[in-house]
mmCIF file of C-alpha atoms in Angstrom:
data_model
loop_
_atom_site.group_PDB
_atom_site.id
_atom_site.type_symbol
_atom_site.label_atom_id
_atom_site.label_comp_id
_atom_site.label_asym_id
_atom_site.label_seq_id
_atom_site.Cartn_x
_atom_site.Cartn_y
_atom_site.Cartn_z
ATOM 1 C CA UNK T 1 27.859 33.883 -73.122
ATOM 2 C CA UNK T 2 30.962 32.457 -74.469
ATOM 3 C CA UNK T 3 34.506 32.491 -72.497
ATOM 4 C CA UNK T 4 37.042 34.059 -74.101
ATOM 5 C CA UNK T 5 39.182 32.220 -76.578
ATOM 6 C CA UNK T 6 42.583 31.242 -74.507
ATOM 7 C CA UNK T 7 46.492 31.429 -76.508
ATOM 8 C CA UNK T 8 49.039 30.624 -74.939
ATOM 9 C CA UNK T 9 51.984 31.488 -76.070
ATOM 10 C CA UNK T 10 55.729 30.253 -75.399
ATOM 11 C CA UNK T 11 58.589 32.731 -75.849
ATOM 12 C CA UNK T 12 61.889 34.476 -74.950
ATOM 13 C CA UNK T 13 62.538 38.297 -75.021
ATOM 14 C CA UNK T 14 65.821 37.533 -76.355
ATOM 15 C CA UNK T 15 63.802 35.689 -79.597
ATOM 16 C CA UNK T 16 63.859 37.869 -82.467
ATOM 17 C CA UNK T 17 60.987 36.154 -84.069
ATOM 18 C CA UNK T 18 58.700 36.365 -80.797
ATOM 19 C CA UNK T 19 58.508 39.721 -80.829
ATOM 20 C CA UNK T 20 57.357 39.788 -84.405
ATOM 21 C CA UNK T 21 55.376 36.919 -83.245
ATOM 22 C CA UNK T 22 53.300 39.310 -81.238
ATOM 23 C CA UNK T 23 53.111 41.823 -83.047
ATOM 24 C CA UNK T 24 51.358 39.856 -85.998
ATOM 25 C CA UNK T 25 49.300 38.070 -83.842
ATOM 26 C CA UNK T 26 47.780 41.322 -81.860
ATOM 27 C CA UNK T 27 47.546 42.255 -85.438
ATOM 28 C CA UNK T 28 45.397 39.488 -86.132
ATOM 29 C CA UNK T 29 43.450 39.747 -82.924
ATOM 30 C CA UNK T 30 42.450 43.245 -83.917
ATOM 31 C CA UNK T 31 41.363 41.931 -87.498
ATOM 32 C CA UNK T 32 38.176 40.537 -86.560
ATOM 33 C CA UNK T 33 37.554 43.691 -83.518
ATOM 34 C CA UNK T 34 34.721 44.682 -86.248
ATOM 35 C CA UNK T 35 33.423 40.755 -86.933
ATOM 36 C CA UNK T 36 29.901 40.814 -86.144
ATOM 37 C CA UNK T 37 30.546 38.312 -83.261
ATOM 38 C CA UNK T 38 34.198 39.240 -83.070
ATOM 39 C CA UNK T 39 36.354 37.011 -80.590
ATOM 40 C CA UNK T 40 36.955 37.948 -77.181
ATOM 41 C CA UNK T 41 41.445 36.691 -76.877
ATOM 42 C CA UNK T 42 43.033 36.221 -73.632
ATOM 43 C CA UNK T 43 46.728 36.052 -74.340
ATOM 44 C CA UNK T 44 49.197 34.822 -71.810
ATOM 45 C CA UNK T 45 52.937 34.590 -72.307
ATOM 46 C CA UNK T 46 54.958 31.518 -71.127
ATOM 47 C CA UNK T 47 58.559 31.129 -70.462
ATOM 48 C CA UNK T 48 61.277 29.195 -72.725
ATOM 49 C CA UNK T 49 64.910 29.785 -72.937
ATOM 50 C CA UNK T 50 66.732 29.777 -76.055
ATOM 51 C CA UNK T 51 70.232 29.806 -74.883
ATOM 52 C CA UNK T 52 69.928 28.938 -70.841
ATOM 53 C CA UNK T 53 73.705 29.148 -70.756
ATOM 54 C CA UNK T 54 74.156 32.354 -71.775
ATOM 55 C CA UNK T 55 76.256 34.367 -69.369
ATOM 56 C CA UNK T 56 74.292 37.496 -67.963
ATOM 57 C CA UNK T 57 77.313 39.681 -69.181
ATOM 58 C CA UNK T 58 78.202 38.294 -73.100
ATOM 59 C CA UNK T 59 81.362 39.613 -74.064
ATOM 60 C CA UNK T 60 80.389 40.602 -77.716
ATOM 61 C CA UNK T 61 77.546 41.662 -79.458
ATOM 62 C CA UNK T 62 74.923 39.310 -81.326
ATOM 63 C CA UNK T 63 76.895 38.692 -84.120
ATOM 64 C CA UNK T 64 79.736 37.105 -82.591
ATOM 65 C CA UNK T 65 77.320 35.231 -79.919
ATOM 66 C CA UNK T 66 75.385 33.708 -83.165
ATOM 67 C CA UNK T 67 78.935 32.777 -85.087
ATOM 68 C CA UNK T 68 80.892 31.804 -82.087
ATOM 69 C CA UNK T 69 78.448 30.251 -79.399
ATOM 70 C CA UNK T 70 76.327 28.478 -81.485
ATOM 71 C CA UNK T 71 78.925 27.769 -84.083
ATOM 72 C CA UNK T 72 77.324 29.690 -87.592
ATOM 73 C CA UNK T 73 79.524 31.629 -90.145
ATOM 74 C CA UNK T 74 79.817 35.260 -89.697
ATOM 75 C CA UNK T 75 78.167 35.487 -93.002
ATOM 76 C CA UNK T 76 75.208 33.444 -92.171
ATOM 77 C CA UNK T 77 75.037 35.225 -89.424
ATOM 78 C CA UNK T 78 75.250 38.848 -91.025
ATOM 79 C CA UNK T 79 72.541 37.505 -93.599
ATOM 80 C CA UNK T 80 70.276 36.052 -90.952
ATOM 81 C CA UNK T 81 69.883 39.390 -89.345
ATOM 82 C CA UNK T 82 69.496 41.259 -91.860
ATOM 83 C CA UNK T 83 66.531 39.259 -93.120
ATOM 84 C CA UNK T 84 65.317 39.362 -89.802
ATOM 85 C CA UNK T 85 65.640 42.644 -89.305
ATOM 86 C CA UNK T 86 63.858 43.518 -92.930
ATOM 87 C CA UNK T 87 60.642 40.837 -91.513
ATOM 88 C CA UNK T 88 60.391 43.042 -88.349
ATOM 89 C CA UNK T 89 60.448 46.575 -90.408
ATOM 90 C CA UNK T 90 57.255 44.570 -92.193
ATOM 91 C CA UNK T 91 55.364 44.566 -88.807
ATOM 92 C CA UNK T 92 55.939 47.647 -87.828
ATOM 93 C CA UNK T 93 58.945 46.869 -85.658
ATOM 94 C CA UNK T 94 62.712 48.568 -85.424
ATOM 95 C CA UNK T 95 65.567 46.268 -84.654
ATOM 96 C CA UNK T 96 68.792 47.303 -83.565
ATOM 97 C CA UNK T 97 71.277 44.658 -83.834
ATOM 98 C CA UNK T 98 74.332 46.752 -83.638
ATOM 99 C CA UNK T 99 73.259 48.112 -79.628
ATOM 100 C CA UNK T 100 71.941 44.404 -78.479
ATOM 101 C CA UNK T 101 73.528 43.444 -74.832
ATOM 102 C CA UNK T 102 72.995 39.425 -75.332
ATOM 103 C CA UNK T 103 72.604 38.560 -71.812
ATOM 104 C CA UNK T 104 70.451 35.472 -69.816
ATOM 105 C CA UNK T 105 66.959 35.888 -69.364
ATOM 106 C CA UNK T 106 66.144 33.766 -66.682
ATOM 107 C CA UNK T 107 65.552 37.235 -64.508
ATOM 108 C CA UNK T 108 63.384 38.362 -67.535
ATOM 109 C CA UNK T 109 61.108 36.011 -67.664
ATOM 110 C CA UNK T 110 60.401 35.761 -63.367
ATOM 111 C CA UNK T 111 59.745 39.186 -63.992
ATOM 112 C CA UNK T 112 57.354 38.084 -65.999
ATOM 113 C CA UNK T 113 55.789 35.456 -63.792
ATOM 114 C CA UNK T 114 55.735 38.605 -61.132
ATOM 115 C CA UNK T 115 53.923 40.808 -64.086
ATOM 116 C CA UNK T 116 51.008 38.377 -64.835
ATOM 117 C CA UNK T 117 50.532 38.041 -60.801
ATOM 118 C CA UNK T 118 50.030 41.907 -61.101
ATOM 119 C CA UNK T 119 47.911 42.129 -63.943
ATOM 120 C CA UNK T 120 50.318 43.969 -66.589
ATOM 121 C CA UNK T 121 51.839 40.942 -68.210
ATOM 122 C CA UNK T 122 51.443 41.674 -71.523
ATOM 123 C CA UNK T 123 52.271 45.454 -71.048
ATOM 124 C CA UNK T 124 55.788 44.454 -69.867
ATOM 125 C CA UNK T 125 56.177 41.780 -72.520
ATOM 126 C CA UNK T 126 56.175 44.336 -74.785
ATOM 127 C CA UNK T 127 58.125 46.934 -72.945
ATOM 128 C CA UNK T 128 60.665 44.511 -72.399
ATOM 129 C CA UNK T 129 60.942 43.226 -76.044
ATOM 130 C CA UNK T 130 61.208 46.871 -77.686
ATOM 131 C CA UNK T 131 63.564 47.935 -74.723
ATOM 132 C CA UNK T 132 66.172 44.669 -75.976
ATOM 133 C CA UNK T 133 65.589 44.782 -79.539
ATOM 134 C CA UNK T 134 65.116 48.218 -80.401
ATOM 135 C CA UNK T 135 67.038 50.490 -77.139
ATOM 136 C CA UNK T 136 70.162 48.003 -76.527
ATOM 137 C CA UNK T 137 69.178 47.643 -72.686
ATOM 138 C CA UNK T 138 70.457 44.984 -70.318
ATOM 139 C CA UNK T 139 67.789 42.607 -69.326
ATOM 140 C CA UNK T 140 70.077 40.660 -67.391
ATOM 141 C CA UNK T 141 70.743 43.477 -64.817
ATOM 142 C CA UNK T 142 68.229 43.495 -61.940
ATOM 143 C CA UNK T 143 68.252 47.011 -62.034
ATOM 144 C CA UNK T 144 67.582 47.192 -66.109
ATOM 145 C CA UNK T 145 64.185 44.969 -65.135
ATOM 146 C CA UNK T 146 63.216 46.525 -62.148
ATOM 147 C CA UNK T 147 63.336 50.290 -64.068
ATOM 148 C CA UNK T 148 61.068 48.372 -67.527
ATOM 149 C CA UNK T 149 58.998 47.203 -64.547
ATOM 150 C CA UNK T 150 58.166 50.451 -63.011
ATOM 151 C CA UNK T 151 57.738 52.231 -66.855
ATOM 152 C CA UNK T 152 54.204 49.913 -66.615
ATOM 153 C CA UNK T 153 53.189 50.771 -63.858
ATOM 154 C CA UNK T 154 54.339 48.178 -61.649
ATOM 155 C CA UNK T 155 55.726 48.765 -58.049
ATOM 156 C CA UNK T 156 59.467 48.657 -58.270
ATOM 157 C CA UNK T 157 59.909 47.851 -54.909
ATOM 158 C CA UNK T 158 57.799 44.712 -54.847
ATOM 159 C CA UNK T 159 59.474 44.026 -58.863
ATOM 160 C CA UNK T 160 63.019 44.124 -56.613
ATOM 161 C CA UNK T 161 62.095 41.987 -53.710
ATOM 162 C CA UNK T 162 60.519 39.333 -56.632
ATOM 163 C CA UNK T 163 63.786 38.904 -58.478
ATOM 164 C CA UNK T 164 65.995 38.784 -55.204
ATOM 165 C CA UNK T 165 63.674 36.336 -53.889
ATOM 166 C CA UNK T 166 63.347 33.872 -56.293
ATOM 167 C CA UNK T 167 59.442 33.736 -55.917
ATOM 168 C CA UNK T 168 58.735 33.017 -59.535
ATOM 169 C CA UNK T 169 61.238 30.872 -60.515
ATOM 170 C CA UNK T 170 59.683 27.701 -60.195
ATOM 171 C CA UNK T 171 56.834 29.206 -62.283
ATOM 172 C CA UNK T 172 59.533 29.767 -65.024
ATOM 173 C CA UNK T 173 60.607 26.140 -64.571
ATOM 174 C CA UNK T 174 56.601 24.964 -64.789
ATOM 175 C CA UNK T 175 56.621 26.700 -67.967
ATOM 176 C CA UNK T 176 59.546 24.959 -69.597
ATOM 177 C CA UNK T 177 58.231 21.845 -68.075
ATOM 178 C CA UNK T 178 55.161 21.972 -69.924
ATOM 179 C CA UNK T 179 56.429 23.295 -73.541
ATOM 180 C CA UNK T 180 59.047 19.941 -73.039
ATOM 181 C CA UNK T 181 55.564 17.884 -72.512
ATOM 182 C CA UNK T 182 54.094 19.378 -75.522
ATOM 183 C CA UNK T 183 57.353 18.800 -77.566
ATOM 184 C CA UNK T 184 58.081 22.442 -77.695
ATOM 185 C CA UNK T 185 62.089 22.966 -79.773
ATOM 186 C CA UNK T 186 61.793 26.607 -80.572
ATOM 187 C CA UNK T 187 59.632 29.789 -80.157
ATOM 188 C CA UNK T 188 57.407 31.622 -80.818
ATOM 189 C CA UNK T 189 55.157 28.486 -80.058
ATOM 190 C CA UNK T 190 50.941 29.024 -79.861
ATOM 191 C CA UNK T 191 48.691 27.017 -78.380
ATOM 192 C CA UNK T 192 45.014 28.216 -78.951
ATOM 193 C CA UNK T 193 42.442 26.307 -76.378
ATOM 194 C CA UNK T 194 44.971 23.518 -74.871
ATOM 195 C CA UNK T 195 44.825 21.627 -78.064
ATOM 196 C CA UNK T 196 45.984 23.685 -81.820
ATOM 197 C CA UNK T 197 49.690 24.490 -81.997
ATOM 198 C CA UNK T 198 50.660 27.122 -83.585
ATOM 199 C CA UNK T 199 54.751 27.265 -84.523
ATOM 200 C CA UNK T 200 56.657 30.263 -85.627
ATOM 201 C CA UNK T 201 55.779 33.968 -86.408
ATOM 202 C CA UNK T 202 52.769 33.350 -88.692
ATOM 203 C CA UNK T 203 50.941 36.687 -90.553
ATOM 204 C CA UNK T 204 48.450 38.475 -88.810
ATOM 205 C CA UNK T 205 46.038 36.997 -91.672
ATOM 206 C CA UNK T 206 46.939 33.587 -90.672
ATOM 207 C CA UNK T 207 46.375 34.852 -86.648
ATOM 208 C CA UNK T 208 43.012 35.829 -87.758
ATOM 209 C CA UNK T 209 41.947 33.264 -89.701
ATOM 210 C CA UNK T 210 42.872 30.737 -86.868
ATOM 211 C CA UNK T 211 41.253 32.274 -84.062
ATOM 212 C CA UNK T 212 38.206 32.791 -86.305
ATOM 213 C CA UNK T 213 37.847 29.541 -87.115
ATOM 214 C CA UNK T 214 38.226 28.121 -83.494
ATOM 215 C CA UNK T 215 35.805 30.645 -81.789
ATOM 216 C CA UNK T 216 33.111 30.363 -84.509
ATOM 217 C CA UNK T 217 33.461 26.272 -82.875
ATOM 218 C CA UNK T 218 33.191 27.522 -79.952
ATOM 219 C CA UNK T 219 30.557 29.561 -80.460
ATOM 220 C CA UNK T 220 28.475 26.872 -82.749
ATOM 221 C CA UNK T 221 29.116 24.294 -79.490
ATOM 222 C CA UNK T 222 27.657 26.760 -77.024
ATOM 223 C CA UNK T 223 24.460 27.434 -79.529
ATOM 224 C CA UNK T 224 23.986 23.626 -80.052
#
């Protein structure tokens, strides 16, 4: 019996491109459900920060952070998200630009931390992707999290006493540790077994080609 084929992937739920990230590569995962010895994916979501100085309340919407904090023309800008928001439409995805609260997502992602310790990591990665990009919610506001939290069936208390703690902050911290040791400058960033890296929001084809390829070695070293 093989183990199941390990990604891990490095993102931020204020990244644009890691939510389409996921989206194509769950799309990819479920390309080869119907190989005859289809892959058996464990997917587990690490923490990076894009903009670490953000304030948790942004006085402006992501337009202005984009053309004033990190110094682009309004038109670039405009441009950007439009494309961006045309690549999301092609997986399936709605983005709302015009309702995004830009906020810091340090809380976010020890939320996280808290999720995968509970077993519904990857259910409130999602949840709290579509609730930024596509509902305009605050994820900087404990109460914003704790509210996504419960929607997944998590216990809101125990979400609560997590973020006022601090308990998984040094996990977040372990997380951008690592992605700095594996030269990690932007996200979405995959790395399938501990040693293929995998940059950027690929296609779901190129998803399921790679994990393909490495499970058939995996499977070929386990027959040898």
């Amino acid at each position: 019996m093989t183990d199941s084929l390990k990604i891990d992937v490095w993102s931020d739920i204020a990244c644009p491109w890691c939510f389409i990230g996921k989206r194509n590569l769950e799309s990819g995962i479920a390309a080869t459900a119907s190989d005859e010895d289809a892959p058996v994916v464990e997917v587990t979501y690490h923490s990076f920060e894009l903009s670490p100085d953000t304030p948790v309340d942004f006085d402006g919407d992501e337009l202005e952070f984009l053309a004033t904090h990190k110094g682009m023309e309004r038109k670039q800008v405009s441009e950007m998200l439009e494309r961006v928001t045309s690549v999301a439409a092609e997986a399936g995805l709605e983005y709302n630009f015009d309702v995004l609260k830009h906020t810091n997502t340090v809380k976010a992602h020890e939320l996280l931390h808290f999720a995968k310790a509970e077993g519904r990591q990857i259910e409130l990665a999602e949840r709290l992707m579509s609730a930024y990009f596509t509902e305009g919610r605050h994820l900087g506001r404990e109460d914003e999290l704790v509210s996504l939290a419960g929607e997944v069936g998590l216990d809101t208390d125990k979400a609560r006493d997590a973020l006022r703690s601090e308990q998984f902050l040094e996990a977040v911290r372990t997380d951008q540790a690592q992605a700095q040791a594996y030269g990690i400058t932007g996200v979405p960033f995959f790395v399938i077994e501990g040693k293929y890296g995998v940059s950027g929001a690929q296609p779901a084809d190129a998803f399921a080609q790679i994990v393909r390829q490495v499970w058939n070695e995996r499977v070929e070293t386990v027959d040898a």
